Amino acid sequence: MTDMSKPMSPGRFALSEEMIQVFYRLLAAFLICAALTVLTESFFSLGNILNVLRQTSLLFFIAAGLTLVVLTGGLDLSIGANVAISACIAGTVIHQTGSPALGVLTGIGVGATVGLLNGLMVTVLRIPSFIATYGMLWVLHGVTYWYMAGETMHGFPAGFRQIGSGYFLGLPIPVYLMVGFLAIGSIFAQRTTWGQEIYAIGANPVAARLSGIPVASRLLLVYVVSGAMAGLASIIFLARLNSAEADIGETLTLPAIAAVLIGGTSLFGGLGTVFGTFVGALILTLVLNGMNLLSVSASWQPLVTGVIVILAVWLDMKTRHHAR
Amino acid sequence: MKRLAVIAATMLCSAALTSHAFADGETLAVFTKNQTNPYFQTVRVGADAAAKAMKAKTLHYIPTKPDSIPEQLSQIEDVIVKKPSAIVFIPVDYKAMVPGVEKINDAKIPVVNVTDRSAGGKFVAFVGADDYSLGLETARFMLKSLGGKGNVVIIEGVKGSLTSIDRVRGFNDALKENPGAKLLASQPGNYQRLQALQVMENLMQSNSKIDGVLAANDAMAIGAIEALEGANRKAAVIGVNGTKEAIDAIKSGKLLATGDYNGFVQGCLGMTIAIRSLRNEPVITEIVLKPTVISKENYQPYDVPLESRACPTWDEASKLNTK
């Protein structure tokens, strides 16, 4: 049951193809879990499972927004820098006003604003997203370094910190947020007209334009969503780390891209799912968690991560029935 | 809030360096590694304080991309054209920047090496602290407070960086002196708070009893403390760098100690020696500061804003040397 051409708009047909891909990834995650259960007794415990899920959630928020951008055939390299600037400004607002709610709104607002600027560069100025968001990364770094002046900001209200480190009915609060955004993101992408239009733009932008899809406004939307998700992630970071510093997000962009790729979303656009990205983030987190539990030497850890990314994308190409 | 307004108004400004025209008198260029690590901020404030006291001007050169080798090289080329009186220099990479130092030497500009000892080139003097003894002394302090026994984990910095290698070597040697102490794991945190927090969360899953945490810098130590608090567990934690947040954490009893890398004094002395050599006054060509462990007993002098700290006098400076 395969279609040899790229689907113009993925109906039920492409979805089943995606489902098979997601199934493969869940299998991979399951195999990693099984291996770790055998190798270390501390892996398969409620405490560690919750721990892994909470660590996954941080990566997932950033990667989920990025998934929509990648589905349109674009890339957002400014997400890490966006997390940093959103966290630093939201942190200031909380310190100055004492209001966590205002801080949360600020963080998401700053993130979305950055996303809007990215989107305008891509749609109005027609700058390729790779370059526009790379430029944005530098601008944000510059502003954040100047703003923080080598200082760190720390100490936030206990109530606010619950967002990152609290529990509700035995589950960490970020895990609830992750499940919520996973549901919203999946429904949006698979079940709404706008979501389907995003797939169509990624699969063939020219055809999408000719068939009357408002390409520019849909593109604007995905960059704003990507930015807003980085803003949301910045709030979780702030609440979890109890501090903000200028390089808070520096090491997040590449793992987020890796999570999207491992999750089976194609860099060429038009193929992939938000759920796949969740599994990708889970696999990356599981690998790091496992290496810590097994006390793998620090020298080998980046190498293992790199091999997993390459392997996942290669297997993805092998298991997809149509050549890309 | 004023800064916020500026950001809102100029989303597109970037951290430009203020450049003064070179006036008559001494202008010194100060090279540091990045704008992100608070340590280098302390060096810059120290250098500025010493210059101000000696009526000289400073210019700061900081790579926009943290620790960027090509960027620092091009900054060196720029500065040679501008011809400052002297240079206070922290190489972003102790080996890779040797050609840059040789360019400064060829331009006949005197240069003082601070913090990271350059693998080559000619310098008026070197001012630094010893990462190994800093790691050793701070770890000894922790092990003593644990009574020489207990389960310990190490959180390493960036793999392969000189500072992390030496500090971790110091940690390990202190552990060897205490046969009662058991090293459970030595895992990478890459000097990043979040990574250290997650490493600590993971290590707590596989080890029900962790008594001490040796972190190669303060940010990772604080990250580890956040993880411990999240799990309602307690352990003796130490960091390295003597940053403001570490002092605050010592005050509130969360952090046991931090090894003081003394960036402020390094900046002071590097600048003082550079200016003294320009004025043909005697200098000390090698100062390696004694490691100080900051803890509940002695944190008070460090608990003041950087800007109001005073540089040591020249007589005091000569006594700070371990050599």
XYZ file of C-alpha atoms in Angstrom:
647
model
C 0.000 0.000 0.000
C 2.432 2.676 -1.022
C 2.235 5.754 -3.106
C 5.322 6.317 -5.216
C 4.834 10.053 -5.551
C 4.870 12.672 -2.858
C 1.329 13.174 -1.634
C 0.017 16.651 -2.387
C -1.888 16.729 0.840
C -1.516 13.807 3.168
C -4.904 12.206 3.633
C -5.472 8.990 5.534
C -3.015 7.358 3.215
C 0.051 9.321 4.286
C -1.068 9.188 7.863
C -0.818 5.431 7.884
C 2.672 5.763 6.437
C 3.457 8.149 9.308
C 1.924 5.727 11.788
C 4.245 2.967 10.641
C 7.197 5.334 11.068
C 6.092 6.322 14.563
C 5.623 2.664 15.427
C 9.248 1.948 14.442
C 10.401 4.740 16.742
C 8.326 3.562 19.667
C 9.856 0.153 19.094
C 13.345 1.702 19.211
C 12.499 3.544 22.447
C 11.089 0.302 23.873
C 14.249 -1.626 22.945
C 16.434 1.012 24.624
C 14.238 0.761 27.746
C 14.451 -3.034 27.700
C 18.241 -2.942 27.347
C 18.603 -0.443 30.206
C 16.280 -2.493 32.410
C 18.572 -5.480 31.957
C 21.783 -3.461 32.323
C 20.955 -1.391 35.392
C 18.502 -2.137 38.156
C 17.840 1.516 38.889
C 16.429 2.249 35.423
C 13.048 0.606 35.713
C 11.677 2.315 38.786
C 8.806 4.771 39.102
C 11.193 7.471 40.281
C 13.455 7.130 37.277
C 10.613 6.873 34.742
C 9.117 10.139 36.040
C 12.598 11.639 36.041
C 13.091 10.693 32.360
C 9.650 12.046 31.405
C 10.321 15.363 33.139
C 13.673 15.721 31.399
C 12.027 14.805 28.087
C 9.413 17.532 28.549
C 12.005 20.336 28.451
C 13.353 19.133 25.140
C 9.862 18.379 23.813
C 8.488 21.914 24.243
C 11.249 23.391 22.112
C 11.261 20.556 19.590
C 7.441 20.525 19.183
C 7.306 24.108 17.911
C 10.325 23.432 15.741
C 8.527 20.436 14.191
C 5.909 22.699 12.586
C 8.650 24.889 11.102
C 10.485 21.848 9.726
C 7.213 20.482 8.292
C 7.010 23.613 6.104
C 10.555 22.917 4.892
C 12.086 25.629 7.102
C 14.392 25.608 10.109
C 14.504 27.719 13.268
C 18.054 28.019 14.575
C 17.167 30.811 16.998
C 15.255 28.642 19.489
C 18.087 28.230 22.021
C 18.904 31.944 22.004
C 15.180 32.659 22.179
C 14.871 30.531 25.344
C 17.734 32.521 26.878
C 16.357 35.989 26.164
C 12.794 35.006 27.121
C 14.023 33.540 30.424
C 16.151 36.577 31.266
C 13.362 39.091 30.552
C 10.663 36.975 32.240
C 12.996 36.591 35.234
C 13.386 40.356 35.490
C 9.632 40.856 35.344
C 9.070 38.338 38.158
C 11.783 39.966 40.272
C 10.422 43.459 39.674
C 6.685 42.798 39.999
C 6.625 39.688 42.179
C 3.951 38.311 39.858
C 4.621 34.846 38.398
C 1.596 35.147 36.101
C 3.025 38.290 34.539
C 6.355 36.498 34.189
C 4.768 33.569 32.359
C 2.977 35.923 29.962
C 6.182 37.880 29.389
C 8.239 34.767 28.643
C 5.736 33.436 26.111
C 5.219 36.955 24.718
C 8.928 37.615 24.156
C 9.314 34.166 22.560
C 6.360 34.763 20.241
C 7.666 38.229 19.303
C 10.995 36.758 18.281
C 9.069 34.136 16.283
C 7.055 36.881 14.596
C 10.266 38.685 13.566
C 11.618 35.398 12.162
C 8.367 34.839 10.276
C 8.406 38.364 8.811
C 11.981 37.884 7.606
C 10.993 34.634 5.917
C 7.708 35.792 4.371
C 8.117 39.516 3.697
C 11.866 39.785 3.084
C 11.986 36.282 1.544
C 15.176 35.412 3.408
C 15.748 31.628 3.611
C 14.753 30.540 7.112
C 18.127 28.971 7.821
C 19.826 32.338 7.327
C 17.109 34.504 8.882
C 16.984 32.491 12.103
C 20.770 32.131 12.221
C 21.044 35.914 12.062
C 18.379 36.159 14.740
C 20.421 33.826 16.961
C 23.299 36.326 16.907
C 21.098 39.333 17.491
C 19.484 37.616 20.490
C 22.843 36.525 21.905
C 24.136 40.075 21.591
C 21.135 41.607 23.309
C 21.064 38.941 26.042
C 24.788 39.229 26.843
C 24.513 42.989 27.012
C 21.361 42.784 29.121
C 22.774 40.324 31.655
C 26.276 41.868 31.676
C 27.894 38.623 32.818
C 25.588 38.322 35.819
C 23.151 35.561 36.710
C 19.691 36.104 38.133
C 18.540 33.673 40.770
C 15.940 33.008 43.430
C 12.292 32.897 42.336
C 9.064 32.537 44.355
C 8.298 29.000 45.557
C 4.854 29.066 43.921
C 6.352 29.890 40.534
C 8.961 27.156 40.872
C 6.191 24.562 41.176
C 5.725 24.917 37.394
C 9.092 23.269 36.894
C 9.611 21.101 39.935
C 6.162 20.513 41.426
C 3.957 17.412 41.331
C 0.225 16.921 40.878
C -1.312 13.527 41.747
C 2.170 12.016 41.773
C 3.205 13.225 38.314
C 5.575 16.143 37.613
C 3.732 19.254 36.387
C 5.860 19.635 33.225
C 4.740 16.119 32.228
C 1.083 17.241 32.252
C 2.034 20.214 30.101
C 3.885 17.895 27.741
C 0.896 15.571 27.358
C -1.358 18.599 26.799
C 0.816 20.121 24.100
C 1.377 16.728 22.531
C -2.400 16.315 22.162
C -2.978 19.875 20.941
C -0.034 19.716 18.525
C -1.070 16.339 17.091
C -4.715 17.332 16.655
C -3.714 20.634 15.094
C -1.338 19.044 12.592
C -3.408 15.992 11.632
C -7.011 17.051 12.102
C -7.319 20.712 11.173
C -7.323 22.386 7.786
C -4.532 24.717 8.861
C -2.402 21.756 9.944
C -2.962 19.976 6.657
C -2.086 23.168 4.784
C 1.234 23.264 6.637
C 1.990 19.752 5.365
C 1.000 20.790 1.871
C 3.315 23.823 1.947
C 6.208 21.606 3.002
C 5.445 18.957 0.395
C 5.226 21.423 -2.472
C 5.130 25.178 -1.835
C 4.353 26.062 -5.448
C 1.414 23.676 -5.650
C 0.205 24.937 -2.278
C 0.220 28.512 -3.485
C -1.550 27.610 -6.736
C -4.237 25.717 -4.868
C -5.088 28.866 -2.937
C -3.424 28.172 0.428
C -2.378 31.474 2.095
C 1.266 30.395 2.298
C 2.660 33.568 3.892
C 0.221 33.670 6.781
C 0.641 29.934 7.484
C 4.422 30.355 7.517
C 4.097 33.337 9.839
C 1.994 31.156 12.134
C 4.546 28.333 12.415
C 7.391 30.724 13.300
C 5.240 32.461 15.922
C 4.273 29.056 17.389
C 7.916 27.944 17.389
C 8.910 31.159 19.178
C 6.044 30.932 21.672
C 7.019 27.341 22.512
C 10.603 28.491 23.130
C 9.088 31.143 25.407
C 7.089 28.495 27.253
C 10.217 26.340 27.579
C 12.052 29.343 29.032
C 9.447 29.535 31.812
C 9.863 25.839 32.631
C 13.631 26.376 32.678
C 13.369 29.372 34.941
C 11.108 27.486 37.332
C 13.286 24.392 37.307
C 16.722 25.931 37.502
C 15.615 28.765 39.772
C 17.910 31.023 37.804
C 18.471 32.743 34.482
C 21.735 33.362 32.706
C 22.702 34.553 29.258
C 23.836 31.155 27.995
C 20.901 29.210 29.417
C 19.731 27.981 26.014
C 23.014 27.698 24.209
C 23.106 23.931 24.306
C 19.453 23.339 23.384
C 19.147 24.063 19.678
C 21.026 21.064 18.352
C 19.368 18.478 20.632
C 15.980 19.930 19.614
C 16.847 19.547 15.925
C 18.101 16.031 16.702
C 14.814 15.172 18.445
C 12.851 16.339 15.381
C 15.044 14.297 13.020
C 15.089 11.157 15.176
C 11.321 11.574 15.378
C 11.107 11.088 11.628
C 10.307 14.612 10.452
C 12.040 15.254 7.155
C 14.243 18.336 6.778
C 12.782 18.650 3.264
C 9.367 19.337 4.727
C 5.935 17.771 4.349
C 6.612 14.606 6.326
C 6.593 13.970 10.060
C 4.501 14.178 13.199
C 4.545 15.976 16.535
C 4.170 12.593 18.226
C 7.294 11.382 16.409
C 9.169 14.366 17.822
C 8.001 13.401 21.301
C 9.433 9.910 20.782
C 12.636 11.479 19.399
C 13.022 13.646 22.503
C 12.301 10.587 24.645
C 14.988 8.506 22.898
C 17.622 11.239 23.316
C 16.751 11.650 26.993
C 16.731 7.889 27.590
C 20.192 7.580 26.089
C 21.635 10.305 28.332
C 19.828 8.945 31.395
C 21.129 5.453 30.632
C 24.687 6.674 30.175
C 24.556 8.456 33.544
C 23.137 5.383 35.261
C 25.754 3.143 33.646
C 28.517 5.668 34.427
C 29.678 5.815 30.825
C 32.833 7.919 30.661
C 32.324 11.570 29.825
C 34.486 11.243 26.718
C 32.206 8.712 25.070
C 28.853 10.329 25.726
C 28.746 12.844 22.841
C 29.946 10.141 20.458
C 27.133 7.782 21.454
C 24.565 10.566 20.979
C 25.943 11.371 17.521
C 25.864 7.744 16.414
C 22.229 7.413 17.562
C 21.152 10.470 15.537
C 22.857 9.206 12.367
C 21.526 5.698 12.873
C 17.953 6.904 13.441
C 17.875 9.055 10.312
C 19.490 6.321 8.220
C 16.988 3.726 9.429
C 14.259 6.219 8.663
C 15.397 6.414 5.046
C 15.663 2.625 4.850
C 12.173 2.017 6.184
C 10.348 4.654 4.151
C 8.954 2.969 1.076
C 9.194 5.845 -1.316
C 12.487 7.373 -2.292
C 12.817 11.007 -1.240
C 13.009 47.945 34.283
C 14.886 50.742 32.504
C 16.929 48.100 30.699
C 13.707 46.407 29.614
C 12.538 49.614 28.042
C 15.773 49.875 26.119
C 15.379 46.302 24.861
C 11.818 46.896 23.801
C 12.847 50.025 21.976
C 15.879 48.570 20.278
C 15.347 44.889 19.716
C 18.038 45.050 17.096
C 20.927 46.638 18.883
C 23.952 44.528 19.680
C 26.478 44.616 22.463
C 28.811 47.099 20.870
C 32.128 47.779 22.500
C 32.715 51.352 23.471
C 35.827 52.472 21.714
C 37.576 55.576 22.766
C 39.993 57.392 20.571
C 43.462 56.812 21.899
C 44.371 59.825 23.930
C 47.836 60.714 25.159
C 48.634 58.604 28.182
C 48.195 54.904 28.638
C 45.400 52.901 27.111
C 45.379 49.195 27.812
C 43.495 46.552 25.891
C 41.977 43.759 27.983
C 41.178 40.445 26.289
C 38.765 38.038 27.965
C 37.133 34.827 26.752
C 33.393 35.541 26.751
C 30.515 37.652 28.022
C 28.603 34.742 29.517
C 30.750 33.446 32.358
C 30.533 35.725 35.429
C 34.169 34.886 36.186
C 35.434 36.989 33.282
C 33.204 39.824 34.384
C 35.098 39.815 37.717
C 38.416 39.929 35.836
C 37.217 42.902 33.773
C 35.968 44.784 36.843
C 39.285 44.123 38.622
C 41.309 45.319 35.631
C 39.176 48.452 35.335
C 39.525 49.173 39.058
C 43.322 48.944 38.888
C 43.471 51.102 35.756
C 41.262 53.737 37.325
C 43.412 53.832 40.455
C 46.519 54.307 38.289
C 44.863 56.821 35.937
C 44.966 54.685 32.822
C 42.201 53.832 30.357
C 40.977 50.384 29.335
C 39.449 48.917 26.207
C 37.732 45.557 26.345
C 37.870 42.926 23.648
C 35.431 40.037 24.105
C 34.496 37.550 21.387
C 30.781 37.775 20.569
C 30.746 34.014 20.141
C 31.983 32.651 23.486
C 35.559 31.343 23.410
C 35.855 31.789 19.639
C 39.430 31.285 18.418
C 39.054 33.023 15.019
C 37.267 35.947 16.598
C 39.945 36.564 19.218
C 42.588 36.325 16.486
C 40.882 39.012 14.430
C 40.491 41.146 17.563
C 44.251 40.877 18.062
C 44.791 42.032 14.485
C 42.478 44.991 15.085
C 44.232 45.957 18.274
C 47.684 45.863 16.691
C 46.491 48.508 14.239
C 45.230 50.654 17.116
C 48.498 50.286 19.049
C 47.466 50.346 22.734
C 50.230 50.971 25.302
C 49.976 47.410 26.597
C 47.691 44.378 26.611
C 46.241 42.227 29.403
C 45.519 38.899 27.785
C 43.424 35.802 28.519
C 43.704 33.414 25.554
C 40.432 31.718 24.566
C 42.553 28.625 23.960
C 45.984 28.256 25.520
C 47.499 26.505 22.496
C 45.572 27.917 19.548
C 46.233 31.550 20.435
C 50.039 31.296 20.405
C 50.263 32.695 16.826
C 48.143 35.634 17.998
C 50.493 36.295 20.919
C 53.453 36.157 18.527
C 51.758 38.826 16.397
C 51.483 41.039 19.489
C 55.173 40.363 20.240
C 56.129 41.322 16.666
C 54.196 44.568 17.055
C 56.343 45.306 20.149
C 53.315 45.766 22.412
C 54.019 44.531 25.963
C 51.533 41.898 27.096
C 50.640 40.356 30.471
C 49.117 36.862 30.464
C 46.241 36.266 32.899
C 44.272 33.182 34.083
C 45.012 30.674 31.305
C 48.722 30.216 30.762
C 49.551 30.557 27.077
C 51.581 27.696 25.618
C 53.936 30.146 23.878
C 54.819 33.748 23.094
C 56.689 36.322 25.200
C 54.988 37.900 28.218
C 55.931 40.580 30.746
C 54.348 38.402 33.433
C 51.831 35.673 34.184
C 49.078 36.073 36.779
C 46.820 33.141 37.492
C 45.478 30.650 39.950
C 46.203 26.971 39.987
C 43.171 24.914 39.002
C 44.654 21.719 40.350
C 45.317 23.023 43.855
C 41.983 24.817 43.812
C 40.199 21.521 43.087
C 42.341 19.699 45.629
C 41.833 22.190 48.483
C 38.097 22.603 47.934
C 37.570 18.822 47.774
C 39.725 18.369 50.896
C 37.515 20.885 52.671
C 34.403 18.923 51.759
C 35.862 15.540 52.685
C 36.991 16.923 56.025
C 33.449 18.106 56.729
C 32.208 14.602 55.865
C 34.698 13.115 58.314
C 36.765 11.597 55.498
C 34.086 9.113 54.452
C 30.889 8.819 52.422
C 29.625 8.441 48.860
C 30.829 11.150 46.495
C 30.022 12.083 42.876
C 32.017 14.368 40.589
C 30.371 16.603 37.973
C 32.965 17.456 35.350
C 33.173 20.569 33.173
C 33.771 20.667 29.437
C 35.647 17.508 28.516
C 39.190 18.328 27.484
C 39.204 21.887 28.811
C 42.295 22.663 30.858
C 40.299 23.981 33.821
C 38.101 20.892 34.043
C 40.990 18.439 33.636
C 43.015 20.091 36.425
C 40.126 20.652 38.836
C 38.874 17.088 38.443
C 42.430 15.788 38.922
C 42.519 17.777 42.176
C 39.156 16.289 43.225
C 40.400 12.764 42.543
C 43.653 13.268 44.441
C 41.736 14.555 47.469
C 39.546 11.437 47.269
C 42.655 9.222 47.182
C 43.788 10.790 50.474
C 40.517 9.637 52.063
C 40.209 5.855 51.676
C 36.879 5.992 53.521
C 35.329 8.054 50.742
C 33.873 6.228 47.753
C 33.644 7.789 44.275
C 30.312 6.638 42.831
C 30.491 8.365 39.445
C 32.274 11.080 37.511
C 29.904 12.461 34.868
C 29.963 15.422 32.458
C 27.957 18.584 33.138
C 29.821 20.704 30.548
C 29.847 23.662 32.945
C 26.095 23.958 32.235
C 23.582 24.330 35.040
C 20.819 22.344 33.323
C 23.062 19.443 32.367
C 24.423 19.246 35.890
C 20.867 19.252 37.269
C 19.838 16.389 35.003
C 23.021 14.396 35.640
C 22.396 14.767 39.365
C 18.750 13.676 38.979
C 19.906 10.606 37.104
C 22.670 9.746 39.572
C 20.200 10.007 42.465
C 18.111 7.302 40.765
C 20.943 4.798 40.844
C 22.441 5.823 44.185
C 20.192 6.019 47.204
C 22.930 7.537 49.334
C 25.024 10.440 48.013
C 26.849 12.378 50.723
C 28.989 14.755 48.705
C 29.028 16.417 45.287
C 32.208 17.869 43.768
C 31.256 20.201 40.891
C 33.896 21.769 38.664
C 32.157 25.153 38.687
C 29.549 27.059 40.677
C 26.763 26.958 38.088
C 26.889 23.150 38.081
C 27.041 23.036 41.880
C 23.865 25.148 42.090
C 22.226 22.933 39.445
C 23.059 19.876 41.552
C 21.603 21.572 44.648
C 18.342 22.260 42.761
C 18.162 18.559 41.848
C 18.808 17.506 45.462
C 16.128 19.887 46.747
C 13.675 18.612 44.150
C 14.161 15.104 45.530
C 14.113 16.280 49.175
C 17.634 15.026 49.669
C 20.658 16.604 51.248
C 24.352 16.402 50.443
C 27.477 18.475 50.942
C 28.060 20.304 47.639
C 31.089 22.326 46.557
C 31.720 24.422 43.468
C 34.591 26.436 42.040
C 34.786 30.120 41.003
C 33.488 32.097 43.992
C 30.619 33.654 42.015
C 28.025 35.885 43.637
C 25.322 33.222 43.535
C 27.672 30.751 45.180
C 28.316 33.208 48.026
C 24.530 33.638 48.402
C 24.096 29.849 48.469
C 26.807 29.548 51.135
C 25.041 32.225 53.192
C 21.762 30.333 53.024
C 23.481 27.063 53.947
C 22.789 25.279 50.641
C 26.359 25.202 49.357
C 29.186 24.007 51.578
C 32.024 25.862 49.870
C 33.433 27.262 46.654
C 37.059 27.468 45.563
C 37.897 31.098 44.904
C 39.498 31.567 41.544
C 39.907 35.184 42.467
C 39.214 36.734 39.098
C 38.962 40.194 40.599
C 42.491 40.063 42.024
C 43.819 38.489 38.814
C 42.348 41.371 36.831
C 43.788 43.879 39.322
C 47.267 42.414 39.277
C 47.421 41.805 35.537
C 46.534 45.441 34.933
C 48.805 46.765 37.688
C 51.815 44.834 36.376
C 51.143 45.980 32.802
C 51.014 49.644 33.840
C 54.020 49.313 36.192
C 56.111 47.844 33.419
C 55.144 50.749 31.135
C 56.274 53.145 33.860
C 59.514 51.200 34.351
C 58.655 50.237 37.927
C 59.689 46.809 39.261
C 57.218 43.992 38.548
C 56.707 40.387 39.599
C 56.918 38.159 36.527
C 54.973 35.215 37.914
C 52.087 35.296 40.363
C 50.145 32.137 41.063
C 47.518 32.948 43.678
C 47.083 30.714 46.693
C 43.805 28.805 46.522
C 41.206 30.104 48.964
C 38.219 28.018 49.991
C 35.220 30.250 50.694
C 32.765 28.815 53.216
C 30.423 29.845 56.013
C 33.462 30.836 58.121
C 35.007 33.410 55.783
C 32.526 34.558 53.136
C 31.982 38.098 54.488
C 34.723 39.896 52.501
C 33.310 38.359 49.304
C 29.776 39.433 50.087
C 30.157 42.917 48.652
C 29.268 44.141 45.179
C 32.185 43.742 42.773
C 32.274 47.444 42.003
C 33.007 48.312 45.614
C 35.884 45.880 46.058
C 39.341 47.355 46.269
C 42.424 46.008 44.526
C 45.245 44.808 46.803
C 48.142 47.213 47.253
C 51.441 46.355 45.584
C 52.909 45.221 48.927
C 49.938 42.914 49.538
C 50.192 41.613 45.987
C 53.727 40.357 46.485
C 52.516 38.268 49.422
C 49.703 36.544 47.506
C 52.087 34.426 45.505
C 52.413 30.690 46.108
C 55.725 30.499 44.294
